[in-house]
XYZ file of C-alpha atoms in Angstrom:
316
model
C -38.534 -27.684 -22.417
C -36.385 -24.568 -22.402
C -34.082 -23.948 -25.315
C -30.316 -23.847 -24.950
C -30.466 -20.106 -25.561
C -32.914 -19.669 -22.695
C -30.556 -21.493 -20.328
C -27.810 -19.086 -21.346
C -30.068 -16.043 -20.922
C -31.036 -17.129 -17.421
C -27.393 -17.660 -16.467
C -26.458 -14.194 -17.710
C -29.384 -12.641 -15.850
C -28.452 -14.432 -12.631
C -24.821 -13.347 -12.821
C -25.726 -9.786 -13.786
C -28.060 -9.593 -10.785
C -25.328 -10.974 -8.531
C -23.067 -8.178 -9.734
C -25.718 -5.521 -9.093
C -26.312 -6.942 -5.618
C -22.732 -5.998 -4.744
C -23.650 -2.303 -4.670
C -25.382 -2.351 -1.253
C -22.489 -4.442 0.066
C -19.972 -1.640 -0.505
C -19.098 -0.496 2.998
C -16.520 1.713 4.618
C -14.180 -1.285 4.490
C -14.125 -1.068 0.692
C -13.040 2.567 0.803
C -10.430 1.860 3.451
C -9.131 -1.104 1.472
C -8.700 1.060 -1.617
C -6.834 3.694 0.384
C -4.626 1.019 1.938
C -3.695 -0.272 -1.528
C -3.216 3.270 -2.813
C -0.745 4.134 -0.052
C 1.008 0.750 -0.197
C 4.767 1.274 -0.472
C 5.391 -2.274 -1.612
C 3.271 -4.657 -3.675
C -0.304 -5.863 -3.560
C 0.008 -9.643 -3.283
C -3.171 -11.388 -4.410
C -3.823 -14.957 -3.293
C -6.537 -17.574 -3.531
C -7.114 -21.260 -4.215
C -9.004 -22.998 -7.018
C -11.485 -20.832 -8.932
C -10.813 -17.950 -6.547
C -7.146 -18.332 -7.432
C -7.885 -17.963 -11.140
C -9.932 -14.868 -10.368
C -7.115 -13.572 -8.180
C -4.588 -13.937 -10.983
C -6.831 -11.835 -13.228
C -7.303 -9.188 -10.536
C -3.544 -9.008 -9.956
C -2.967 -8.566 -13.686
C -5.568 -5.786 -13.868
C -4.073 -3.980 -10.874
C -0.555 -4.248 -12.276
C -1.601 -2.910 -15.678
C -3.366 0.090 -14.152
C -0.590 1.400 -11.946
C -0.700 -0.753 -8.797
C 2.344 -3.068 -8.463
C 0.736 -6.437 -7.932
C 1.183 -10.140 -8.545
C -0.586 -13.379 -7.745
C 0.825 -16.062 -5.463
C -0.586 -19.517 -4.771
C -0.729 -20.040 -0.991
C 0.551 -23.601 -1.501
C 3.809 -22.195 -2.900
C 4.262 -20.078 0.220
C 5.023 -23.229 2.210
C 7.958 -23.951 -0.099
C 9.890 -20.712 -0.073
C 7.775 -18.098 -1.843
C 7.068 -16.316 1.445
C 10.449 -14.684 0.878
C 8.929 -12.268 -1.640
C 6.750 -10.660 1.027
C 7.742 -7.625 3.083
C 5.991 -5.532 5.771
C 5.499 -2.847 3.107
C 3.156 -5.094 1.125
C -0.601 -5.656 1.272
C -2.263 -9.045 0.836
C -5.591 -9.391 -0.962
C -6.936 -12.849 -0.023
C -9.903 -14.208 -1.990
C -12.183 -17.047 -0.876
C -15.927 -17.386 -1.366
C -16.356 -19.365 1.860
C -13.624 -17.561 3.755
C -12.778 -20.950 5.241
C -10.383 -22.364 2.614
C -7.888 -24.475 4.546
C -4.825 -23.718 2.397
C -5.512 -19.998 2.673
C -6.082 -20.087 6.424
C -2.741 -21.851 6.908
C -1.109 -18.977 5.028
C -2.756 -16.189 7.045
C -0.794 -16.684 10.336
C 2.460 -16.194 8.420
C 1.153 -12.921 7.010
C -0.032 -11.713 10.401
C 3.335 -12.627 11.948
C 5.012 -10.318 9.432
C 2.535 -7.514 10.243
C 1.358 -7.412 6.640
C -2.213 -6.028 6.387
C -4.832 -8.346 4.887
C -7.783 -7.383 2.727
C -10.228 -10.294 2.622
C -12.692 -10.700 -0.224
C -15.253 -13.325 0.790
C -18.919 -14.200 0.605
C -19.024 -14.903 4.336
C -18.549 -12.001 6.739
C -18.473 -14.441 9.679
C -15.630 -16.530 8.268
C -12.189 -16.877 9.840
C -10.584 -15.095 6.901
C -12.929 -12.128 7.356
C -12.330 -12.162 11.106
C -8.549 -11.942 10.833
C -8.467 -9.416 7.993
C -7.710 -5.734 8.328
C -10.614 -4.937 6.009
C -13.326 -7.209 4.638
C -14.931 -6.776 1.209
C -18.166 -8.715 0.844
C -18.929 -10.612 -2.372
C -21.909 -12.532 -0.981
C -24.298 -13.966 -3.571
C -27.740 -15.401 -2.920
C -27.129 -18.431 -5.107
C -24.942 -19.653 -7.926
C -26.113 -19.439 -11.535
C -25.357 -23.152 -11.692
C -28.715 -25.025 -11.725
C -27.385 -27.231 -8.920
C -26.228 -24.186 -6.946
C -22.816 -25.858 -6.686
C -20.408 -24.745 -9.413
C -18.755 -21.359 -8.753
C -20.516 -19.089 -11.244
C -22.248 -16.078 -9.717
C -19.711 -16.047 -6.885
C -16.697 -15.887 -9.187
C -18.406 -13.251 -11.319
C -18.941 -11.198 -8.159
C -15.250 -11.557 -7.302
C -14.200 -10.433 -10.779
C -16.517 -7.442 -10.661
C -15.323 -6.434 -7.212
C -11.719 -6.785 -8.323
C -12.418 -4.458 -11.243
C -14.131 -2.049 -8.839
C -10.947 -1.952 -6.750
C -8.808 -1.325 -9.825
C -11.063 1.413 -11.190
C -11.258 3.147 -7.805
C -7.463 3.095 -7.606
C -7.208 4.478 -11.135
C -9.436 7.382 -10.115
C -7.360 8.095 -7.026
C -4.180 8.051 -9.093
C -5.660 10.330 -11.748
C -4.908 7.638 -14.302
C -5.059 9.010 -17.859
C -5.117 7.278 -21.261
C -1.418 7.982 -21.740
C -0.703 6.112 -18.517
C -1.826 2.844 -20.093
C 1.545 2.845 -21.836
C 3.336 2.934 -18.510
C 3.524 0.651 -15.512
C 4.263 1.681 -11.969
C 7.103 1.402 -11.233
C 8.600 -0.817 -13.908
C 8.525 1.251 -17.103
C 6.346 1.410 -20.187
C 3.993 -1.101 -21.708
C 6.148 -0.952 -24.810
C 9.156 -1.930 -22.742
C 7.273 -4.907 -21.352
C 6.334 -6.084 -24.816
C 9.888 -5.694 -26.087
C 11.795 -7.063 -23.091
C 13.514 -10.363 -23.821
C 14.954 -13.204 -21.776
C 18.446 -11.828 -22.298
C 17.431 -8.525 -20.706
C 16.302 -10.014 -17.404
C 17.997 -13.407 -17.003
C 20.294 -14.411 -14.158
C 23.619 -15.182 -15.783
C 26.274 -15.068 -13.069
C 27.239 -17.857 -10.660
C 24.570 -20.211 -11.976
C 24.160 -23.389 -9.890
C 25.667 -26.205 -11.985
C 25.179 -29.740 -10.635
C 26.876 -32.596 -12.518
C 24.481 -35.483 -13.102
C 26.752 -37.888 -11.200
C 26.833 -35.638 -8.110
C 25.222 -37.062 -4.993
C 22.106 -35.244 -3.856
C 23.647 -34.316 -0.502
C 26.194 -32.178 -2.367
C 23.632 -30.915 -4.859
C 21.479 -29.496 -2.046
C 24.333 -27.193 -1.045
C 24.841 -25.882 -4.579
C 21.127 -25.378 -5.145
C 20.886 -23.473 -1.865
C 23.892 -21.278 -2.673
C 22.480 -20.516 -6.105
C 19.353 -18.941 -4.541
C 17.286 -19.811 -7.606
C 15.683 -22.952 -6.240
C 17.273 -25.110 -8.912
C 20.419 -26.702 -10.272
C 21.305 -27.273 -13.924
C 23.140 -30.351 -15.145
C 25.490 -29.963 -18.120
C 27.290 -32.446 -20.337
C 29.847 -31.161 -22.831
C 28.654 -27.693 -21.827
C 25.113 -28.506 -22.989
C 21.995 -28.642 -20.816
C 20.983 -32.239 -20.121
C 18.860 -31.870 -16.999
C 17.369 -29.733 -14.258
C 16.600 -30.335 -10.595
C 14.521 -28.071 -8.352
C 14.225 -27.763 -4.601
C 10.831 -29.413 -5.015
C 12.469 -32.404 -6.725
C 14.884 -32.670 -3.817
C 12.137 -32.552 -1.189
C 10.153 -35.237 -2.982
C 13.265 -37.393 -3.295
C 13.941 -37.089 0.448
C 10.376 -38.179 1.206
C 10.599 -41.071 -1.239
C 14.022 -42.506 -0.409
C 14.607 -41.245 3.150
C 17.732 -43.013 4.415
C 18.766 -43.911 0.868
C 18.516 -40.289 -0.261
C 22.221 -39.506 0.106
C 23.130 -42.468 -2.092
C 21.140 -41.046 -4.993
C 22.540 -38.757 -7.675
C 21.293 -35.792 -9.628
C 20.660 -38.078 -12.597
C 18.161 -40.077 -10.546
C 15.765 -37.141 -10.152
C 16.577 -34.589 -12.834
C 14.117 -33.472 -15.473
C 15.753 -34.381 -18.768
C 13.679 -32.025 -20.889
C 13.539 -28.735 -18.972
C 11.777 -25.820 -20.600
C 14.318 -23.734 -22.503
C 14.026 -20.474 -24.433
C 16.308 -18.458 -26.634
C 17.827 -15.154 -25.473
C 15.458 -13.290 -27.812
C 12.252 -14.815 -26.399
C 9.880 -12.093 -25.224
C 8.938 -11.953 -21.560
C 5.268 -12.159 -22.480
C 5.919 -15.513 -24.191
C 7.923 -16.790 -21.212
C 5.021 -15.950 -18.921
C 2.728 -18.062 -21.108
C 5.181 -20.971 -20.965
C 5.403 -20.751 -17.175
C 1.642 -20.585 -16.760
C 0.917 -23.422 -19.199
C 3.480 -25.721 -17.584
C 2.962 -24.536 -13.986
C 6.657 -23.753 -13.528
C 8.523 -20.818 -12.021
C 11.714 -20.809 -14.113
C 12.961 -21.400 -17.641
C 16.497 -21.883 -18.898
C 17.971 -19.583 -21.513
C 20.123 -21.449 -24.041
C 21.689 -20.870 -27.442
C 21.060 -22.987 -30.527
C 23.452 -25.662 -29.231
C 21.769 -25.785 -25.782
C 24.662 -24.036 -24.086
C 23.363 -22.487 -20.852
C 23.257 -18.695 -20.971
C 21.046 -17.887 -18.011
C 17.915 -18.496 -15.976
C 14.681 -16.477 -15.944
C 12.398 -16.843 -12.916
C 8.847 -15.523 -12.593
C 9.994 -12.570 -10.470
C 12.213 -11.361 -13.315
C 9.178 -11.453 -15.601
C 7.504 -8.683 -13.588
C 9.115 -5.851 -15.500
């Protein structure tokens, strides 16, 4: 019987070999993809689902910290308004081992309609995602390190390595120097990012206030006008609840004809995530990620509403 250490050694060997096997897969498409990202006038928008999504978030963070404006977006969120962040000046990096992920394929037609170029990173050059991409980067692996050949192991390692290869190639093209690690493109210095607080970036004017007794038909209008995808309920000038456009959609599906008889109080979250004005942006990002939310409320010690920080404002 093999020892536990031997199992670990074999896994590491398998994943290391999968990474080395990427070298012969580097084609002209890789070089063209790097040049496309280098000349991008907008943002590199990284997307993926499941394990590929987690890898994508890491790749986006690496790109952003090495001079390439980038962020991760879940393709599921695109169907609920997040498509608005995308412009024809952007580039999409779509990651899927199979290249056949349904949620991702539903997203691709929207990107193509906007004439946004797509870089696909897949393990299947014959997949639909590869077919409809501008450039395809192969991360094919012979098998997973998982003894059942099921759990994403070697494949996700290959994606991470290829993502780092993209970032390093871009750093070389940009002539990135050690001093540049203290500076982001185009949002300022690393020091600024670490020191930026909620008060520095929060929305604080014309905030969408929805009384808890307001009917949802009226609340929809205020939430829409607020352009933040939410409404805040106050009582004695203190935060007592929060509704989002997602809450409203779910309420419409649940109650249908009875929807317009319901009030904000019927669907509001009574304990929304709140931060102080001095909370660092880095801490807010952790709160958003841990709770899978896109906004936090900024309040004082008495829970008086001061502003709203959304995840776009965190990209300083």
